[in-house]
């Protein structure tokens, strides 16, 4: 992993050009994903979005003065933070997990209208696939993993509230008429595991907030370039865990779901 120190130093120098010792510290809001937590160095490495009015998005370490901010934080967590920039240094004053996802309207494999907000009150694991994906270690692996997770959920009363959502990356083709038999073939219990589609613009907009990238080959409808992302959402609709790629295991996802407080009802 390449970590960048220089940009923050340069930003501090530019921000303070012509400043005096009395120049007050400035605060900026930061959003990103934790890549490493280093309590022995009082720092956390975050892949962050553009920090408005300060610096472009990149991956870099940030110091904390309150080491308690690092407790309960681990790689993969999505966070929001307050960055305090002084004359010669910078640190995070706050560091909070979770980001409420923007709601969207979908249709499930049965043709029933649904939305993300319909899952409030449940812990949710959500992943992305498309039904014509030809690579066994990509979308089909996500299906196999979710089938294994579903089996664990069905036999674990403490996880009875958990729901699984598979969102299509190809909504123009993956209609309910396609998703229904596809879900049956994979043994999906509709009480636990839903397959969602919808208007392409709506589905794509929803995926983009989770960092989903999709590119269709105009010469071949089955050829779709995309990344993989599997997330955990808490009962209040906040994003609390992100797995990039296909290296996560069913047991890891079950552990992530178990770590999220169950709904109180």
mmCIF file of C-alpha atoms in Angstrom:
data_model
loop_
_atom_site.group_PDB
_atom_site.id
_atom_site.type_symbol
_atom_site.label_atom_id
_atom_site.label_comp_id
_atom_site.label_asym_id
_atom_site.label_seq_id
_atom_site.Cartn_x
_atom_site.Cartn_y
_atom_site.Cartn_z
ATOM 1 C CA UNK A 1 0.000 0.000 0.000
ATOM 2 C CA UNK A 2 1.385 3.399 -0.962
ATOM 3 C CA UNK A 3 0.804 6.039 1.672
ATOM 4 C CA UNK A 4 1.250 9.691 0.812
ATOM 5 C CA UNK A 5 2.787 12.075 3.339
ATOM 6 C CA UNK A 6 3.822 14.862 0.988
ATOM 7 C CA UNK A 7 0.377 16.167 -0.055
ATOM 8 C CA UNK A 8 -0.726 16.948 3.493
ATOM 9 C CA UNK A 9 2.566 18.672 4.252
ATOM 10 C CA UNK A 10 2.259 20.694 1.055
ATOM 11 C CA UNK A 11 -1.357 21.539 1.859
ATOM 12 C CA UNK A 12 -0.338 22.733 5.314
ATOM 13 C CA UNK A 13 2.374 24.936 3.860
ATOM 14 C CA UNK A 14 0.062 26.429 1.240
ATOM 15 C CA UNK A 15 -2.742 26.918 3.706
ATOM 16 C CA UNK A 16 -0.451 28.766 6.073
ATOM 17 C CA UNK A 17 1.502 30.888 3.593
ATOM 18 C CA UNK A 18 1.616 34.385 5.006
ATOM 19 C CA UNK A 19 -0.046 33.257 8.240
ATOM 20 C CA UNK A 20 0.928 34.309 11.744
ATOM 21 C CA UNK A 21 1.144 32.511 15.063
ATOM 22 C CA UNK A 22 -2.302 33.870 15.883
ATOM 23 C CA UNK A 23 -3.955 32.276 12.849
ATOM 24 C CA UNK A 24 -6.740 30.067 14.223
ATOM 25 C CA UNK A 25 -6.891 26.397 13.353
ATOM 26 C CA UNK A 26 -9.296 25.470 10.574
ATOM 27 C CA UNK A 27 -11.616 22.478 10.481
ATOM 28 C CA UNK A 28 -12.632 20.393 7.476
ATOM 29 C CA UNK A 29 -15.027 17.481 7.085
ATOM 30 C CA UNK A 30 -13.522 14.268 5.794
ATOM 31 C CA UNK A 31 -15.192 11.108 4.478
ATOM 32 C CA UNK A 32 -13.456 7.882 3.545
ATOM 33 C CA UNK A 33 -12.577 4.288 4.314
ATOM 34 C CA UNK A 34 -10.084 3.075 6.916
ATOM 35 C CA UNK A 35 -7.244 1.021 5.463
ATOM 36 C CA UNK A 36 -5.105 0.653 8.603
ATOM 37 C CA UNK A 37 -5.293 1.491 12.305
ATOM 38 C CA UNK A 38 -1.994 2.165 14.126
ATOM 39 C CA UNK A 39 -2.650 2.881 17.808
ATOM 40 C CA UNK A 40 1.063 2.619 18.626
ATOM 41 C CA UNK A 41 1.584 5.674 16.388
ATOM 42 C CA UNK A 42 -1.716 7.393 17.259
ATOM 43 C CA UNK A 43 -2.740 7.393 13.627
ATOM 44 C CA UNK A 44 -5.174 5.928 11.162
ATOM 45 C CA UNK A 45 -4.717 5.487 7.416
ATOM 46 C CA UNK A 46 -7.766 6.607 5.440
ATOM 47 C CA UNK A 47 -8.577 6.523 1.752
ATOM 48 C CA UNK A 48 -10.575 9.740 1.666
ATOM 49 C CA UNK A 49 -12.678 11.678 -0.795
ATOM 50 C CA UNK A 50 -11.883 15.257 -1.793
ATOM 51 C CA UNK A 51 -11.710 17.494 1.280
ATOM 52 C CA UNK A 52 -13.597 20.545 0.093
ATOM 53 C CA UNK A 53 -11.510 23.674 0.170
ATOM 54 C CA UNK A 54 -8.365 21.873 1.276
ATOM 55 C CA UNK A 55 -7.060 18.899 -0.746
ATOM 56 C CA UNK A 56 -8.016 16.231 -3.296
ATOM 57 C CA UNK A 57 -8.938 12.674 -2.387
ATOM 58 C CA UNK A 58 -6.081 10.243 -1.710
ATOM 59 C CA UNK A 59 -4.795 7.647 0.766
ATOM 60 C CA UNK A 60 -2.781 8.934 3.719
ATOM 61 C CA UNK A 61 -2.256 8.660 7.498
ATOM 62 C CA UNK A 62 -3.904 11.037 9.949
ATOM 63 C CA UNK A 63 -2.854 11.642 13.553
ATOM 64 C CA UNK A 64 -5.287 11.618 16.466
ATOM 65 C CA UNK A 65 -4.691 13.312 19.819
ATOM 66 C CA UNK A 66 -7.440 11.317 21.509
ATOM 67 C CA UNK A 67 -6.410 7.671 21.108
ATOM 68 C CA UNK A 68 -9.912 6.672 22.177
ATOM 69 C CA UNK A 69 -11.054 7.631 18.672
ATOM 70 C CA UNK A 70 -9.257 4.543 17.355
ATOM 71 C CA UNK A 71 -11.081 2.099 19.624
ATOM 72 C CA UNK A 72 -13.522 -0.098 17.732
ATOM 73 C CA UNK A 73 -12.168 1.049 14.375
ATOM 74 C CA UNK A 74 -10.717 -1.408 11.899
ATOM 75 C CA UNK A 75 -9.783 -1.651 8.214
ATOM 76 C CA UNK A 76 -12.821 -1.537 5.952
ATOM 77 C CA UNK A 77 -14.861 0.807 8.149
ATOM 78 C CA UNK A 78 -16.392 3.783 6.388
ATOM 79 C CA UNK A 79 -15.915 6.895 8.479
ATOM 80 C CA UNK A 80 -16.588 10.588 8.698
ATOM 81 C CA UNK A 81 -14.139 12.788 10.569
ATOM 82 C CA UNK A 82 -13.297 16.360 11.487
ATOM 83 C CA UNK A 83 -9.792 17.333 10.373
ATOM 84 C CA UNK A 84 -8.208 20.147 12.399
ATOM 85 C CA UNK A 85 -5.433 21.985 10.543
ATOM 86 C CA UNK A 86 -3.100 24.168 12.569
ATOM 87 C CA UNK A 87 0.011 26.149 11.702
ATOM 88 C CA UNK A 88 2.390 23.199 11.534
ATOM 89 C CA UNK A 89 0.356 20.067 12.111
ATOM 90 C CA UNK A 90 -3.026 18.464 11.626
ATOM 91 C CA UNK A 91 -5.087 15.859 13.481
ATOM 92 C CA UNK A 92 -8.527 14.310 13.559
ATOM 93 C CA UNK A 93 -10.773 15.709 16.270
ATOM 94 C CA UNK A 94 -13.642 13.299 15.567
ATOM 95 C CA UNK A 95 -13.760 9.904 13.859
ATOM 96 C CA UNK A 96 -17.159 8.266 13.490
ATOM 97 C CA UNK A 97 -18.176 5.059 11.786
ATOM 98 C CA UNK A 98 -21.160 4.767 9.533
ATOM 99 C CA UNK A 99 -22.785 6.809 6.835
ATOM 100 C CA UNK A 100 -26.501 6.759 6.110
ATOM 101 C CA UNK A 101 -27.115 5.616 2.555
ATOM 102 C CA UNK A 102 -29.346 7.568 0.224
ATOM 103 C CA UNK A 103 -32.605 5.690 -0.257
ATOM 104 C CA UNK A 104 -33.710 4.354 -3.637
ATOM 105 C CA UNK A 105 -36.665 2.469 -5.114
ATOM 106 C CA UNK A 106 -36.208 -1.040 -6.497
ATOM 107 C CA UNK A 107 -38.168 -4.100 -7.581
ATOM 108 C CA UNK A 108 -37.435 -7.541 -6.162
ATOM 109 C CA UNK A 109 -37.404 -10.918 -7.908
ATOM 110 C CA UNK A 110 -41.151 -11.247 -7.371
ATOM 111 C CA UNK A 111 -41.892 -7.923 -9.049
ATOM 112 C CA UNK A 112 -42.718 -6.266 -5.715
ATOM 113 C CA UNK A 113 -41.658 -2.663 -5.232
ATOM 114 C CA UNK A 114 -39.077 -2.231 -2.514
ATOM 115 C CA UNK A 115 -36.579 0.294 -1.187
ATOM 116 C CA UNK A 116 -33.562 0.387 1.047
ATOM 117 C CA UNK A 117 -35.613 2.043 3.781
ATOM 118 C CA UNK A 118 -37.898 -1.018 3.795
ATOM 119 C CA UNK A 119 -35.017 -2.869 5.468
ATOM 120 C CA UNK A 120 -34.761 -0.473 8.414
ATOM 121 C CA UNK A 121 -34.879 -2.471 11.617
ATOM 122 C CA UNK A 122 -32.754 -5.234 10.093
ATOM 123 C CA UNK A 123 -29.051 -5.818 9.844
ATOM 124 C CA UNK A 124 -28.308 -6.134 6.134
ATOM 125 C CA UNK A 125 -25.544 -7.575 3.982
ATOM 126 C CA UNK A 126 -25.662 -6.303 0.399
ATOM 127 C CA UNK A 127 -23.608 -7.335 -2.611
ATOM 128 C CA UNK A 128 -23.623 -6.757 -6.379
ATOM 129 C CA UNK A 129 -23.703 -9.212 -9.291
ATOM 130 C CA UNK A 130 -25.116 -9.617 -12.778
ATOM 131 C CA UNK A 131 -26.730 -12.873 -13.818
ATOM 132 C CA UNK A 132 -24.763 -13.342 -17.052
ATOM 133 C CA UNK A 133 -21.366 -12.909 -15.393
ATOM 134 C CA UNK A 134 -19.151 -15.648 -16.908
ATOM 135 C CA UNK A 135 -16.323 -15.615 -14.364
ATOM 136 C CA UNK A 136 -16.824 -18.151 -11.547
ATOM 137 C CA UNK A 137 -14.662 -16.243 -9.062
ATOM 138 C CA UNK A 138 -16.623 -13.025 -9.426
ATOM 139 C CA UNK A 139 -20.440 -12.794 -9.384
ATOM 140 C CA UNK A 140 -21.025 -16.563 -8.997
ATOM 141 C CA UNK A 141 -18.699 -16.534 -5.978
ATOM 142 C CA UNK A 142 -20.794 -13.786 -4.400
ATOM 143 C CA UNK A 143 -23.846 -16.035 -4.891
ATOM 144 C CA UNK A 144 -22.106 -19.035 -3.321
ATOM 145 C CA UNK A 145 -20.949 -16.954 -0.382
ATOM 146 C CA UNK A 146 -24.411 -15.535 0.240
ATOM 147 C CA UNK A 147 -25.899 -19.046 0.047
ATOM 148 C CA UNK A 148 -23.451 -20.125 2.763
ATOM 149 C CA UNK A 149 -24.276 -17.068 4.880
ATOM 150 C CA UNK A 150 -28.005 -17.745 4.462
ATOM 151 C CA UNK A 151 -27.487 -21.276 5.782
ATOM 152 C CA UNK A 152 -25.789 -19.907 8.892
ATOM 153 C CA UNK A 153 -28.496 -17.290 9.429
ATOM 154 C CA UNK A 154 -31.244 -19.899 9.230
ATOM 155 C CA UNK A 155 -29.638 -21.869 12.066
ATOM 156 C CA UNK A 156 -28.645 -18.913 14.271
ATOM 157 C CA UNK A 157 -31.548 -17.371 16.246
ATOM 158 C CA UNK A 158 -29.414 -14.371 17.267
ATOM 159 C CA UNK A 159 -29.177 -13.407 13.585
ATOM 160 C CA UNK A 160 -32.851 -13.920 12.732
ATOM 161 C CA UNK A 161 -33.307 -10.248 11.835
ATOM 162 C CA UNK A 162 -30.521 -10.244 9.208
ATOM 163 C CA UNK A 163 -31.459 -9.830 5.569
ATOM 164 C CA UNK A 164 -29.369 -10.442 2.459
ATOM 165 C CA UNK A 165 -29.674 -8.286 -0.654
ATOM 166 C CA UNK A 166 -28.140 -9.028 -4.041
ATOM 167 C CA UNK A 167 -28.313 -6.005 -6.334
ATOM 168 C CA UNK A 168 -27.923 -6.409 -10.072
ATOM 169 C CA UNK A 169 -25.301 -4.499 -12.014
ATOM 170 C CA UNK A 170 -27.282 -5.059 -15.222
ATOM 171 C CA UNK A 171 -30.839 -3.886 -14.509
ATOM 172 C CA UNK A 172 -31.774 -3.578 -18.181
ATOM 173 C CA UNK A 173 -31.413 -7.345 -18.582
ATOM 174 C CA UNK A 174 -31.876 -8.585 -15.016
ATOM 175 C CA UNK A 175 -35.602 -8.002 -14.717
ATOM 176 C CA UNK A 176 -37.771 -9.815 -12.150
ATOM 177 C CA UNK A 177 -38.515 -12.422 -14.841
ATOM 178 C CA UNK A 178 -34.780 -13.186 -14.960
ATOM 179 C CA UNK A 179 -34.041 -12.797 -11.260
ATOM 180 C CA UNK A 180 -36.867 -15.053 -10.052
ATOM 181 C CA UNK A 181 -35.567 -18.323 -11.544
ATOM 182 C CA UNK A 182 -31.998 -17.224 -10.896
ATOM 183 C CA UNK A 183 -32.734 -16.820 -7.172
ATOM 184 C CA UNK A 184 -34.543 -20.171 -7.027
ATOM 185 C CA UNK A 185 -31.596 -21.926 -8.640
ATOM 186 C CA UNK A 186 -29.351 -20.538 -5.927
ATOM 187 C CA UNK A 187 -31.599 -21.661 -3.124
ATOM 188 C CA UNK A 188 -32.521 -18.165 -1.963
ATOM 189 C CA UNK A 189 -35.119 -18.079 0.791
ATOM 190 C CA UNK A 190 -37.184 -14.970 -0.061
ATOM 191 C CA UNK A 191 -37.774 -14.365 3.655
ATOM 192 C CA UNK A 192 -34.018 -13.845 4.045
ATOM 193 C CA UNK A 193 -32.430 -13.196 0.661
ATOM 194 C CA UNK A 194 -33.783 -10.769 -1.955
ATOM 195 C CA UNK A 195 -32.562 -9.987 -5.464
ATOM 196 C CA UNK A 196 -33.196 -6.391 -6.486
ATOM 197 C CA UNK A 197 -33.352 -4.558 -9.786
ATOM 198 C CA UNK A 198 -34.992 -1.350 -10.985
ATOM 199 C CA UNK A 199 -34.663 1.551 -13.363
ATOM 200 C CA UNK A 200 -31.055 1.589 -14.621
ATOM 201 C CA UNK A 201 -30.475 5.218 -13.616
ATOM 202 C CA UNK A 202 -31.785 4.545 -10.111
ATOM 203 C CA UNK A 203 -29.766 1.351 -9.673
ATOM 204 C CA UNK A 204 -26.588 2.941 -11.020
ATOM 205 C CA UNK A 205 -26.985 5.994 -8.788
ATOM 206 C CA UNK A 206 -27.425 3.791 -5.748
ATOM 207 C CA UNK A 207 -24.352 1.725 -6.602
ATOM 208 C CA UNK A 208 -22.200 4.767 -7.236
ATOM 209 C CA UNK A 209 -22.509 5.938 -3.612
ATOM 210 C CA UNK A 210 -20.906 2.629 -2.634
ATOM 211 C CA UNK A 211 -18.081 3.024 -5.115
ATOM 212 C CA UNK A 212 -19.493 0.608 -7.687
ATOM 213 C CA UNK A 213 -17.995 0.997 -11.156
ATOM 214 C CA UNK A 214 -19.804 -0.430 -14.195
ATOM 215 C CA UNK A 215 -18.820 -0.176 -17.851
ATOM 216 C CA UNK A 216 -20.827 -1.880 -20.598
ATOM 217 C CA UNK A 217 -19.148 -3.056 -23.789
ATOM 218 C CA UNK A 218 -21.311 -1.691 -26.641
ATOM 219 C CA UNK A 219 -20.117 -4.561 -28.825
ATOM 220 C CA UNK A 220 -21.169 -7.317 -26.405
ATOM 221 C CA UNK A 221 -24.085 -7.101 -23.978
ATOM 222 C CA UNK A 222 -22.666 -9.860 -21.779
ATOM 223 C CA UNK A 223 -19.317 -8.101 -21.404
ATOM 224 C CA UNK A 224 -19.538 -5.810 -18.369
ATOM 225 C CA UNK A 225 -16.466 -4.456 -16.612
ATOM 226 C CA UNK A 226 -17.142 -3.887 -12.927
ATOM 227 C CA UNK A 227 -15.686 -4.031 -9.451
ATOM 228 C CA UNK A 228 -17.031 -6.012 -6.508
ATOM 229 C CA UNK A 229 -18.200 -4.592 -3.221
ATOM 230 C CA UNK A 230 -20.077 -6.203 -0.338
ATOM 231 C CA UNK A 231 -21.331 -4.051 2.515
ATOM 232 C CA UNK A 232 -22.957 -4.349 5.921
ATOM 233 C CA UNK A 233 -25.715 -1.912 6.883
ATOM 234 C CA UNK A 234 -26.991 -1.462 10.435
ATOM 235 C CA UNK A 235 -30.686 -1.369 11.454
ATOM 236 C CA UNK A 236 -30.708 2.436 11.146
ATOM 237 C CA UNK A 237 -29.563 2.309 7.526
ATOM 238 C CA UNK A 238 -25.950 3.286 8.234
ATOM 239 C CA UNK A 239 -23.076 1.773 6.304
ATOM 240 C CA UNK A 240 -20.758 0.130 8.829
ATOM 241 C CA UNK A 241 -18.539 -2.276 6.881
ATOM 242 C CA UNK A 242 -17.220 -2.584 3.330
ATOM 243 C CA UNK A 243 -15.492 -5.542 1.698
ATOM 244 C CA UNK A 244 -13.785 -4.712 -1.574
ATOM 245 C CA UNK A 245 -13.256 -7.437 -4.133
ATOM 246 C CA UNK A 246 -13.871 -11.156 -3.740
ATOM 247 C CA UNK A 247 -11.483 -12.171 -0.953
ATOM 248 C CA UNK A 248 -13.994 -12.074 1.918
ATOM 249 C CA UNK A 249 -15.396 -15.323 3.265
ATOM 250 C CA UNK A 250 -18.886 -16.249 4.521
ATOM 251 C CA UNK A 251 -17.564 -16.638 8.065
ATOM 252 C CA UNK A 252 -16.060 -13.132 7.938
ATOM 253 C CA UNK A 253 -19.347 -11.642 6.771
ATOM 254 C CA UNK A 254 -21.274 -13.474 9.501
ATOM 255 C CA UNK A 255 -18.796 -12.093 12.040
ATOM 256 C CA UNK A 256 -19.329 -8.573 10.665
ATOM 257 C CA UNK A 257 -23.104 -8.947 10.956
ATOM 258 C CA UNK A 258 -22.799 -10.341 14.468
ATOM 259 C CA UNK A 259 -20.699 -7.338 15.500
ATOM 260 C CA UNK A 260 -23.498 -4.928 14.555
ATOM 261 C CA UNK A 261 -25.942 -4.350 17.434
ATOM 262 C CA UNK A 262 -29.232 -6.108 16.809
ATOM 263 C CA UNK A 263 -32.402 -4.016 16.516
ATOM 264 C CA UNK A 264 -34.081 -3.283 19.826
ATOM 265 C CA UNK A 265 -37.560 -4.383 18.803
#
